[in-house]
Short mmCIF file of N, CA and C in Angstrom, two decimals:
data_model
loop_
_atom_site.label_atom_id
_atom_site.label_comp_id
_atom_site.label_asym_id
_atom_site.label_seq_id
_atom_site.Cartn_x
_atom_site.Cartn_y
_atom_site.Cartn_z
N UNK X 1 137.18 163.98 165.39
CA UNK X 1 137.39 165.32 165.91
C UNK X 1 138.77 165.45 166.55
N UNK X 2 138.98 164.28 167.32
CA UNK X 2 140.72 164.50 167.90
C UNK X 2 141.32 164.59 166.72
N UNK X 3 141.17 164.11 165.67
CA UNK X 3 142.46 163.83 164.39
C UNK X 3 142.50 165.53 163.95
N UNK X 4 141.66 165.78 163.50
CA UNK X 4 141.20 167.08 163.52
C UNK X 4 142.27 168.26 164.12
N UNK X 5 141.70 167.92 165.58
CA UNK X 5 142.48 168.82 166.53
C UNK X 5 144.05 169.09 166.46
N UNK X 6 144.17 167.44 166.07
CA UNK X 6 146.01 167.53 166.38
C UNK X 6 146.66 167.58 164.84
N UNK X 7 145.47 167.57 164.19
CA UNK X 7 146.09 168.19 162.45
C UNK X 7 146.47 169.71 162.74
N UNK X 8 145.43 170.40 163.21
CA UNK X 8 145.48 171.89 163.70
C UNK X 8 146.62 172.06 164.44
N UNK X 9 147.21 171.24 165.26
CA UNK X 9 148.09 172.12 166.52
C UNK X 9 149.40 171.69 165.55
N UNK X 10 149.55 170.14 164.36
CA UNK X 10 150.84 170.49 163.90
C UNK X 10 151.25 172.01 162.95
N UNK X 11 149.54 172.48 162.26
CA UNK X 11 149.77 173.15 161.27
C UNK X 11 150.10 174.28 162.09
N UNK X 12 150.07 174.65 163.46
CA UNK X 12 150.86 175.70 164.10
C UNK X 12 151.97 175.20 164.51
N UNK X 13 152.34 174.33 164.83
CA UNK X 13 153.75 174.47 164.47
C UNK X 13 154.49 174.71 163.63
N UNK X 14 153.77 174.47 162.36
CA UNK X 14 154.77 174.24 160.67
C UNK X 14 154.68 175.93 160.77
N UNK X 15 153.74 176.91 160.97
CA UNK X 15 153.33 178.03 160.75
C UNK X 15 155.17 178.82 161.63
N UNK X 16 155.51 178.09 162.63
CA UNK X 16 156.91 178.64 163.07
C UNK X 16 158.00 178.66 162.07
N UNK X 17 157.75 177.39 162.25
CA UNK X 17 158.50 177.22 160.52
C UNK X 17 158.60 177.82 159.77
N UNK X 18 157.81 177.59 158.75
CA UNK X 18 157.69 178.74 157.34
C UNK X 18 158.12 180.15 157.75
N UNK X 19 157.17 180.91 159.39
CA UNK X 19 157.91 182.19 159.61
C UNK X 19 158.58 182.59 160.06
N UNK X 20 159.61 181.36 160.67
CA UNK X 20 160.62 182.00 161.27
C UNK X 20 162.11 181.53 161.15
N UNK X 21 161.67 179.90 160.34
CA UNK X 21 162.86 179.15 159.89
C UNK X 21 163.23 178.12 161.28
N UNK X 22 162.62 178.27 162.14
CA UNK X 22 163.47 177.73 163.51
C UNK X 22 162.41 176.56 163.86
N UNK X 23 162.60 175.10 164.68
CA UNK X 23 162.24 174.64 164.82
C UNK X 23 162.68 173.82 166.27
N UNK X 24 162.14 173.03 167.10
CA UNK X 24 162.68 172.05 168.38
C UNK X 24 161.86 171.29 167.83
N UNK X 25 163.07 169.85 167.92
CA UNK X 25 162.83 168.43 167.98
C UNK X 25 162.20 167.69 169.20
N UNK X 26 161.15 167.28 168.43
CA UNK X 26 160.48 166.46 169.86
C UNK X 26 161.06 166.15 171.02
N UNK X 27 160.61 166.39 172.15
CA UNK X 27 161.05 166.21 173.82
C UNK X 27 162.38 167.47 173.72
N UNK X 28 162.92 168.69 172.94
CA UNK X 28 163.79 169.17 173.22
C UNK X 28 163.12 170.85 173.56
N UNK X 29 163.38 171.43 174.80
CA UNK X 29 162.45 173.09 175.17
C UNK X 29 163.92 173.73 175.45
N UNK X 30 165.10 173.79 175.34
CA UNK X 30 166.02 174.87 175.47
C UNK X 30 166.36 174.76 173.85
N UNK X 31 166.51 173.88 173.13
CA UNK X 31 167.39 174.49 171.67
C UNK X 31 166.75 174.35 171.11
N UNK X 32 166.70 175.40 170.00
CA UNK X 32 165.98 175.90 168.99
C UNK X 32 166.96 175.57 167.79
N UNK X 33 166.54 175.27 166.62
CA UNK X 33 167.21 174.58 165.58
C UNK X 33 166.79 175.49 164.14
N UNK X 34 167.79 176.15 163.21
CA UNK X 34 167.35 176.55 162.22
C UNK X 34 167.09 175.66 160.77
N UNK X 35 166.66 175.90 160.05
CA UNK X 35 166.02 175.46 158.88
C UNK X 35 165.49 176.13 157.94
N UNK X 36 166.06 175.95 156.86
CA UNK X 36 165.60 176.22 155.29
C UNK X 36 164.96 175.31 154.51
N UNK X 37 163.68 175.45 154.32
CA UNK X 37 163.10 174.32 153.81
C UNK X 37 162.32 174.86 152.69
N UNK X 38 161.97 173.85 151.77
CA UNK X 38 161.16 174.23 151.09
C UNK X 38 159.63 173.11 150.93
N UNK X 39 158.38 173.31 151.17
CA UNK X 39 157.16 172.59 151.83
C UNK X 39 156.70 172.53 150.62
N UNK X 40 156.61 171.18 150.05
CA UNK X 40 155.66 170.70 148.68
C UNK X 40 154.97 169.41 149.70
N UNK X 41 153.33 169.99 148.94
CA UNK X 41 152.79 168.96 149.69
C UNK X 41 151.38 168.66 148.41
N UNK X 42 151.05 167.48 148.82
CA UNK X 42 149.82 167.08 147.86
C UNK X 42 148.36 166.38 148.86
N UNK X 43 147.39 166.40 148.45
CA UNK X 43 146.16 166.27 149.25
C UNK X 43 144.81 165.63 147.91
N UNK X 44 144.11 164.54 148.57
CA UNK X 44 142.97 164.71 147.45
C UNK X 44 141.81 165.19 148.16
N UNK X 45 142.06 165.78 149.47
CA UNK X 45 140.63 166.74 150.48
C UNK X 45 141.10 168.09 149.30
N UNK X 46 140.01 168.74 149.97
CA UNK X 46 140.09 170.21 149.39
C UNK X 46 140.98 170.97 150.69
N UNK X 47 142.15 171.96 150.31
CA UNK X 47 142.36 172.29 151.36
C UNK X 47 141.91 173.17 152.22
N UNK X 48 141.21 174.18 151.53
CA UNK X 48 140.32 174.99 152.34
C UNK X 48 139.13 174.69 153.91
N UNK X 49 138.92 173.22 153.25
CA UNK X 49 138.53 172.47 154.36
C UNK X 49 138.92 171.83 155.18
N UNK X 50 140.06 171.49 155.59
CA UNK X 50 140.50 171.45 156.72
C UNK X 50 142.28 171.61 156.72
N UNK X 51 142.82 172.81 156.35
CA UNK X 51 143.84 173.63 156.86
C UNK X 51 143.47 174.95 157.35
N UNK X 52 143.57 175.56 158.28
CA UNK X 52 143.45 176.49 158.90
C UNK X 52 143.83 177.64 158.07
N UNK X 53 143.24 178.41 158.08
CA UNK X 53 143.10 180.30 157.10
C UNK X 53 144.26 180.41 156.92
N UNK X 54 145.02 180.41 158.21
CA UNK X 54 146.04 181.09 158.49
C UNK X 54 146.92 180.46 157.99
N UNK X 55 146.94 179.15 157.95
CA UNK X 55 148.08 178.67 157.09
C UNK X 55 148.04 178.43 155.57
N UNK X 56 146.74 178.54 155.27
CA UNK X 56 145.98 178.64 153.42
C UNK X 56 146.74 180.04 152.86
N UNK X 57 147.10 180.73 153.52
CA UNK X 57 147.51 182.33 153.33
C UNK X 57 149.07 182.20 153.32
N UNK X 58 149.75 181.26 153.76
CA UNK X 58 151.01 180.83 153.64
C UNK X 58 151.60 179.93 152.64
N UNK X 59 150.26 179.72 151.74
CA UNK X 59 150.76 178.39 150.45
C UNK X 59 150.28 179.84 149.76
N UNK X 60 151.95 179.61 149.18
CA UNK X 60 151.92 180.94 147.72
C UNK X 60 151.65 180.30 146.36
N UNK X 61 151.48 179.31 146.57
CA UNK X 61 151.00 178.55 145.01
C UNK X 61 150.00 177.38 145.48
N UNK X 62 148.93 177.11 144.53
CA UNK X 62 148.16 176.08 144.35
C UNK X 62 147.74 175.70 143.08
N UNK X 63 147.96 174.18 142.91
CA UNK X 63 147.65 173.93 141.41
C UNK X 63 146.75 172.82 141.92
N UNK X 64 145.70 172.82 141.10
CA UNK X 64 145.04 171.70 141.38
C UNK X 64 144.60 170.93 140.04
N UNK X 65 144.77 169.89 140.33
CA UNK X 65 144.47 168.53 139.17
C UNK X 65 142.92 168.37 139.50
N UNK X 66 142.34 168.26 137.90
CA UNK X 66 141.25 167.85 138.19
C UNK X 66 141.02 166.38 138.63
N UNK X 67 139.59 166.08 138.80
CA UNK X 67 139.42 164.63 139.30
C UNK X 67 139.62 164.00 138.00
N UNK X 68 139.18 162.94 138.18
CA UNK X 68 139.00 161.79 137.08
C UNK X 68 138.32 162.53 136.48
N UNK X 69 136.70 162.10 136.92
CA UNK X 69 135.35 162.49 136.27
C UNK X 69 135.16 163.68 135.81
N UNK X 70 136.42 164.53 135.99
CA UNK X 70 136.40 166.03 135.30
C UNK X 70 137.04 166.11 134.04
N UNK X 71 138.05 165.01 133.97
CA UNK X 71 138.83 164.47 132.57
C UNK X 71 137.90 164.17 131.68
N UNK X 72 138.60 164.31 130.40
CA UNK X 72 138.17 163.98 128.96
C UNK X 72 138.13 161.96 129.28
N UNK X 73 137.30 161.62 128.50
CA UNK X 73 137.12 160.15 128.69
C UNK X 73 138.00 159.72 127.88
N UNK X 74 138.97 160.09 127.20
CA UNK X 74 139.85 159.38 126.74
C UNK X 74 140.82 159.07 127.17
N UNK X 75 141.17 160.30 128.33
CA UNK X 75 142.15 160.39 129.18
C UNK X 75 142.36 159.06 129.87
N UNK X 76 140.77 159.34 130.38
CA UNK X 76 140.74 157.44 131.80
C UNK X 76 140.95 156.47 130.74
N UNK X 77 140.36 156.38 129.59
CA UNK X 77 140.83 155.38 128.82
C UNK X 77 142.31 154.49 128.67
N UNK X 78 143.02 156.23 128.62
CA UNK X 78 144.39 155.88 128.04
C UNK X 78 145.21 155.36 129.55
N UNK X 79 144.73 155.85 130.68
CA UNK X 79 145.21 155.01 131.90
C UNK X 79 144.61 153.79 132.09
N UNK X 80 143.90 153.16 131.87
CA UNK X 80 143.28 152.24 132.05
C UNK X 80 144.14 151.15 131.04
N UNK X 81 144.32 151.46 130.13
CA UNK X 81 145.38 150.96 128.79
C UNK X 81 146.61 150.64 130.00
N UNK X 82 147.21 151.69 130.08
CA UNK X 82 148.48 152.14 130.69
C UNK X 82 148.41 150.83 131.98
N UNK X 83 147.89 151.06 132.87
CA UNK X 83 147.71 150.36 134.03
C UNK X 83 147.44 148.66 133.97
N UNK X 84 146.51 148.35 132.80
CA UNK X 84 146.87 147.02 132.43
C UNK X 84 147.86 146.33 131.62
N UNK X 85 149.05 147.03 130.37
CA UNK X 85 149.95 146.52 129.88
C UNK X 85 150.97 146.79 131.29
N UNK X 86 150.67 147.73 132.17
CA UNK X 86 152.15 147.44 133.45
C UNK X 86 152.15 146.53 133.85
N UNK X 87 150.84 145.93 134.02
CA UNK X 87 150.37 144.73 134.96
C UNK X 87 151.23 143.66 134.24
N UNK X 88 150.85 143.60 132.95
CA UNK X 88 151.10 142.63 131.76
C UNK X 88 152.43 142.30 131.71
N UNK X 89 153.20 143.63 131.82
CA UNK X 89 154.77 143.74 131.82
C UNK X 89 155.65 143.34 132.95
N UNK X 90 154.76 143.25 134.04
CA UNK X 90 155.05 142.84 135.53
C UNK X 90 155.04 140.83 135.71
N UNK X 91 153.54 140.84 135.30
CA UNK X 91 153.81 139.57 135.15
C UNK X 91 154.55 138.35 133.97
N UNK X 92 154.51 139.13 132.85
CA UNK X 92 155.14 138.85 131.38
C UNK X 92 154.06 137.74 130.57
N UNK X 93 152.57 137.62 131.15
CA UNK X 93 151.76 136.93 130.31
C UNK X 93 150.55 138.49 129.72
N UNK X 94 150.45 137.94 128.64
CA UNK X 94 149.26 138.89 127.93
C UNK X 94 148.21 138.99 128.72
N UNK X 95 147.28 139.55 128.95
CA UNK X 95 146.01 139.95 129.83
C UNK X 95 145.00 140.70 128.75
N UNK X 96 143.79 139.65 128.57
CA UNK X 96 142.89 139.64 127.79
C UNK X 96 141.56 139.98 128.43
N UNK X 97 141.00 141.47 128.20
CA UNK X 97 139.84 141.64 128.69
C UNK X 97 138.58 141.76 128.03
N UNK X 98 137.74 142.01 129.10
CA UNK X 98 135.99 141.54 128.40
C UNK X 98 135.55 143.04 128.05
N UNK X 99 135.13 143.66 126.69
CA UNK X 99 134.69 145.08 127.13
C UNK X 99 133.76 145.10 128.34
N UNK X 100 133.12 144.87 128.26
CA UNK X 100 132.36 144.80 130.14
C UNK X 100 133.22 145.01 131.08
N UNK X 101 134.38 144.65 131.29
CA UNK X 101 135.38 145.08 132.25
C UNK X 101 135.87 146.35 132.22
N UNK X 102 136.10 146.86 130.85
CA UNK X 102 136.58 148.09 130.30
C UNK X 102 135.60 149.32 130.61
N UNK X 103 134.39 148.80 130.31
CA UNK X 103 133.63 149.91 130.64
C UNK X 103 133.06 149.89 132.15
N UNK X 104 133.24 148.86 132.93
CA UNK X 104 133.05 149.21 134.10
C UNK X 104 134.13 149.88 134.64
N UNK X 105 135.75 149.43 134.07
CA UNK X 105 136.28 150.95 134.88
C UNK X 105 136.13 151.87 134.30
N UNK X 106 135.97 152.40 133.43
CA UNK X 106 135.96 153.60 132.55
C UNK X 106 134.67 154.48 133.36
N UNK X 107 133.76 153.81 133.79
CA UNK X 107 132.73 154.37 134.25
C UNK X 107 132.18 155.00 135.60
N UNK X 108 132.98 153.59 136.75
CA UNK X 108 132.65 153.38 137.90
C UNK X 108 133.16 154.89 138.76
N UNK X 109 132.62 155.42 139.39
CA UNK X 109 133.04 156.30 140.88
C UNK X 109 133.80 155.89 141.60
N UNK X 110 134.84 156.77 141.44
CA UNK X 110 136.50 156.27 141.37
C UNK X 110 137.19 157.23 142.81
N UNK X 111 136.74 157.38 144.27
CA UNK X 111 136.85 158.45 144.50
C UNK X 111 138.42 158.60 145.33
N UNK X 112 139.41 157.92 144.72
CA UNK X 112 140.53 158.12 145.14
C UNK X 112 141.10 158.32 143.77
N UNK X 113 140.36 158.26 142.67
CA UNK X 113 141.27 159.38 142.11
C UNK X 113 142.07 158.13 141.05
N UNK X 114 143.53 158.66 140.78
CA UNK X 114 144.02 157.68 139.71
C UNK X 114 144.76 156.27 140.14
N UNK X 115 144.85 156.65 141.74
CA UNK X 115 145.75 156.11 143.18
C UNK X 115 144.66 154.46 142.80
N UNK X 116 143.60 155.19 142.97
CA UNK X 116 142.17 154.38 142.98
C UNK X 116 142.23 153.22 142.23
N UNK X 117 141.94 153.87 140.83
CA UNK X 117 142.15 153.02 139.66
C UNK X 117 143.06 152.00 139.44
N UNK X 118 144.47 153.02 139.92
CA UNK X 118 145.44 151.79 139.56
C UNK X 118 145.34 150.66 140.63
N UNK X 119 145.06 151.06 141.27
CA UNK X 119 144.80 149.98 142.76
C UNK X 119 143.96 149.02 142.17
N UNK X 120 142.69 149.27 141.72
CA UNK X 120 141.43 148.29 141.73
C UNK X 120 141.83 147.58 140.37
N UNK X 121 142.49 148.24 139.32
CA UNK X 121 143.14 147.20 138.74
C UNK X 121 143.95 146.19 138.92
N UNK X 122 144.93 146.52 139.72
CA UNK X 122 145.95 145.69 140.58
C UNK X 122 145.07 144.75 140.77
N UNK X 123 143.82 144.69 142.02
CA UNK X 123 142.99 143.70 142.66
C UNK X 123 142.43 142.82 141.40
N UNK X 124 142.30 143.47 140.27
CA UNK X 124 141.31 142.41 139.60
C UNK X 124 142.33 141.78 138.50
N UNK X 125 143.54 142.12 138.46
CA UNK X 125 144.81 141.30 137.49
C UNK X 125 145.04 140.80 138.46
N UNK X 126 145.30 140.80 139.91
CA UNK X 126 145.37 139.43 140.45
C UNK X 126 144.18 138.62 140.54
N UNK X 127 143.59 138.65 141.19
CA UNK X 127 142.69 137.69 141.02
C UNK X 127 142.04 136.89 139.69
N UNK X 128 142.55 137.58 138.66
CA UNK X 128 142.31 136.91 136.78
C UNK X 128 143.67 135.76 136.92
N UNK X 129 144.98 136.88 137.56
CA UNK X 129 146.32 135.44 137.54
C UNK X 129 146.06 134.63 138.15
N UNK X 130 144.92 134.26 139.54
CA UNK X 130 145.01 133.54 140.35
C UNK X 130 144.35 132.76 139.79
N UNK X 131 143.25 132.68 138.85
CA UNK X 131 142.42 131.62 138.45
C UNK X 131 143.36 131.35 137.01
N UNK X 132 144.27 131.90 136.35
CA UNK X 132 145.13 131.57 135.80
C UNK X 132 146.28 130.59 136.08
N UNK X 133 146.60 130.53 137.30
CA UNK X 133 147.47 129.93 137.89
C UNK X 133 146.51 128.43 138.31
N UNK X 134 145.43 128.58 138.82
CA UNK X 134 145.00 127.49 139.79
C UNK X 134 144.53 126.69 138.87
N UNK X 135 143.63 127.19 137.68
CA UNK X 135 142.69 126.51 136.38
C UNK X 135 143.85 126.11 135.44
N UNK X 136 144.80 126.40 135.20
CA UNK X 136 145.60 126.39 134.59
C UNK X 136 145.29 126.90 132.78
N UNK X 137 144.64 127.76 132.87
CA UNK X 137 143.94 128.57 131.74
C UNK X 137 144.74 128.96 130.99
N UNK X 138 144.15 129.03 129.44
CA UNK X 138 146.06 129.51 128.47
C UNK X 138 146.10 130.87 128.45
N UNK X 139 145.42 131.84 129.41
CA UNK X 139 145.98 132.81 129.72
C UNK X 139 145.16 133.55 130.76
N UNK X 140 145.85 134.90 131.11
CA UNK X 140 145.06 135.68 132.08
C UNK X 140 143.84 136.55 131.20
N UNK X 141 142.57 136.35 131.32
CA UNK X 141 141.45 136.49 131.35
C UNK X 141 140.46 137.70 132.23
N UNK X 142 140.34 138.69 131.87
CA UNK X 142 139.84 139.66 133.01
C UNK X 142 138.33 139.93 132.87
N UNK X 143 137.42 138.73 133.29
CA UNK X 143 136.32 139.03 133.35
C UNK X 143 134.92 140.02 134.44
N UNK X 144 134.12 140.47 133.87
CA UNK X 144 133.51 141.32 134.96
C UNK X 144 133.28 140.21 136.81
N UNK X 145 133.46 139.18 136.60
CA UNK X 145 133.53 138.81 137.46
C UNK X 145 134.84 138.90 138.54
N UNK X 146 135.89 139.40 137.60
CA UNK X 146 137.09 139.99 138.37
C UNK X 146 137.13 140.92 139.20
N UNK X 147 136.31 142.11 139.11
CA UNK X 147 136.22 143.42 139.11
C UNK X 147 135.23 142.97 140.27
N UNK X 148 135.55 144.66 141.70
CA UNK X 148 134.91 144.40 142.92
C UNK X 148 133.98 144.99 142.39
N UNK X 149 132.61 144.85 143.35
CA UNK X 149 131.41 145.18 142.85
C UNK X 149 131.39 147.05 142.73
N UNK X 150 131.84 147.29 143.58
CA UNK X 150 132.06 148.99 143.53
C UNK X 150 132.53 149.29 141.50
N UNK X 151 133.30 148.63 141.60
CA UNK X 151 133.47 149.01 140.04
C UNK X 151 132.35 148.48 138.99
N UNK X 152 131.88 147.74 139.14
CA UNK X 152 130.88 146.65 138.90
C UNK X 152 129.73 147.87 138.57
N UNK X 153 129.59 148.22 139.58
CA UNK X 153 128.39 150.29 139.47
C UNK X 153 128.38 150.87 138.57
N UNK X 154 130.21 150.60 137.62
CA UNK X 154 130.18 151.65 136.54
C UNK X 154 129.42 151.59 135.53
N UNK X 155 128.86 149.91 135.68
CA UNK X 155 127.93 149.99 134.00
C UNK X 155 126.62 150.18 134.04
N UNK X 156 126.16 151.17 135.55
CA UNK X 156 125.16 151.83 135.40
C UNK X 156 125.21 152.73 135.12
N UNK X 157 126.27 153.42 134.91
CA UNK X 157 126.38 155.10 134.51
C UNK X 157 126.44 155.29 133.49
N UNK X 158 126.40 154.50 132.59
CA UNK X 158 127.06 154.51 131.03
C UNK X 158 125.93 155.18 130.37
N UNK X 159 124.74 154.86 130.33
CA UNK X 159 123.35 155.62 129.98
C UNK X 159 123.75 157.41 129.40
N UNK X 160 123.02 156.51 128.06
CA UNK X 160 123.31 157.95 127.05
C UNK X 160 124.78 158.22 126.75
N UNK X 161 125.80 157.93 126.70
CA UNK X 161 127.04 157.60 126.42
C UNK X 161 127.65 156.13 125.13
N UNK X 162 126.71 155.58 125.45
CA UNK X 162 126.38 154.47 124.61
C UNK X 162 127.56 154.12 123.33
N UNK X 163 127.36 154.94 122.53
CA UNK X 163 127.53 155.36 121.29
C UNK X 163 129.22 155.41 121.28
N UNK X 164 129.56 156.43 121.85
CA UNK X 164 130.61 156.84 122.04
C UNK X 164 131.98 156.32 122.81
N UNK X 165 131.22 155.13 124.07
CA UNK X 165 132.06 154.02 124.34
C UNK X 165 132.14 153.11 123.35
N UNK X 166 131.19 152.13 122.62
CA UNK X 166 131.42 151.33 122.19
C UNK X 166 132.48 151.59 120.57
N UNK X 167 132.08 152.83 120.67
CA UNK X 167 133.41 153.33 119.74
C UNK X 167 134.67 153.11 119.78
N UNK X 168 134.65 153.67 121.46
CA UNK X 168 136.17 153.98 122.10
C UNK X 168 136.92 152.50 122.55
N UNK X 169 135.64 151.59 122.97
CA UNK X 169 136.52 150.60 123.63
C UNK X 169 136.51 149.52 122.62
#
């Protein structure tokens, strides 16, 4: 609730801003400072829920990206592709996965979004290099045992989809 509060008292300040161009720098109450700015901002809350009316009425544009789970499944596919040859290209060894891995990300409740994904991939190409490195294995290996259990969830969702993954992956 404090975070809350003091989200609210900056978005009245920014509200000077935007209407009046003028601003004071922290600890300064005699000078007032002008400014031309232009405010691009991004969020994965909804903003209606916690920016104030009054300043929702001051964003003259909103575009919003859908989620993941609102995407075409080929889409997550083709990031999921994307996100493991970077990995691949980062470390410069090939990275060989289990479809079981594939379809647990493809599947899992992802709720940060693509930020998410690429993250939890990150976690599970390291930990495939680390047993690559330590086993001395002839390569990096990304088995469902890589993958945190949160992703691990996704291959309960797959139900009735069946068909159409084992196509895709």
């Amino acid at each position: 609730e404090f975070r809350r509060v003091l989200f609210r008292s900056g978005q009245e300040m920014l509200f000077y801003l935007i209407d009046r161009g003028l601003f004071r720098r922290l600890g300064e109450a005699d000078t007032q400072r002008h400014a031309n700015v232009l405010i691009i901002a991004a969020t994965t809350e909804n903003p209606t829920s916690f920016l104030l009316k009054t300043f929702y009425r001051r964003i003259p544009m909103v575009i919003r990206i859908p989620n993941l789970d609102e995407r075409p499944f080929t889409e997550r596919l083709d990031l999921i592709r994307l996100f493991f040859h970077t990995e691949a290209a980062r470390t410069g060894i090939p990275i060989k996965l289990n479809p079981d891995t594939v379809r647990c990300f493809s599947f899992y409740d992802c709720p940060g979004n693509i930020g998410q994904l690429k993250s939890d991939i990150q976690v599970a190409c390291a930990k495939s290099f680390l047993d690559f490195v330590t086993h001395k294995t002839s390569g990096v290996y990304i088995s469902i045992q890589n993958v945190g259990l949160h992703v691990k969830k996704g291959l309960l969702r797959i139900a009735g989809r069946r068909k159409e993954i084992d196509q895709l992956v």
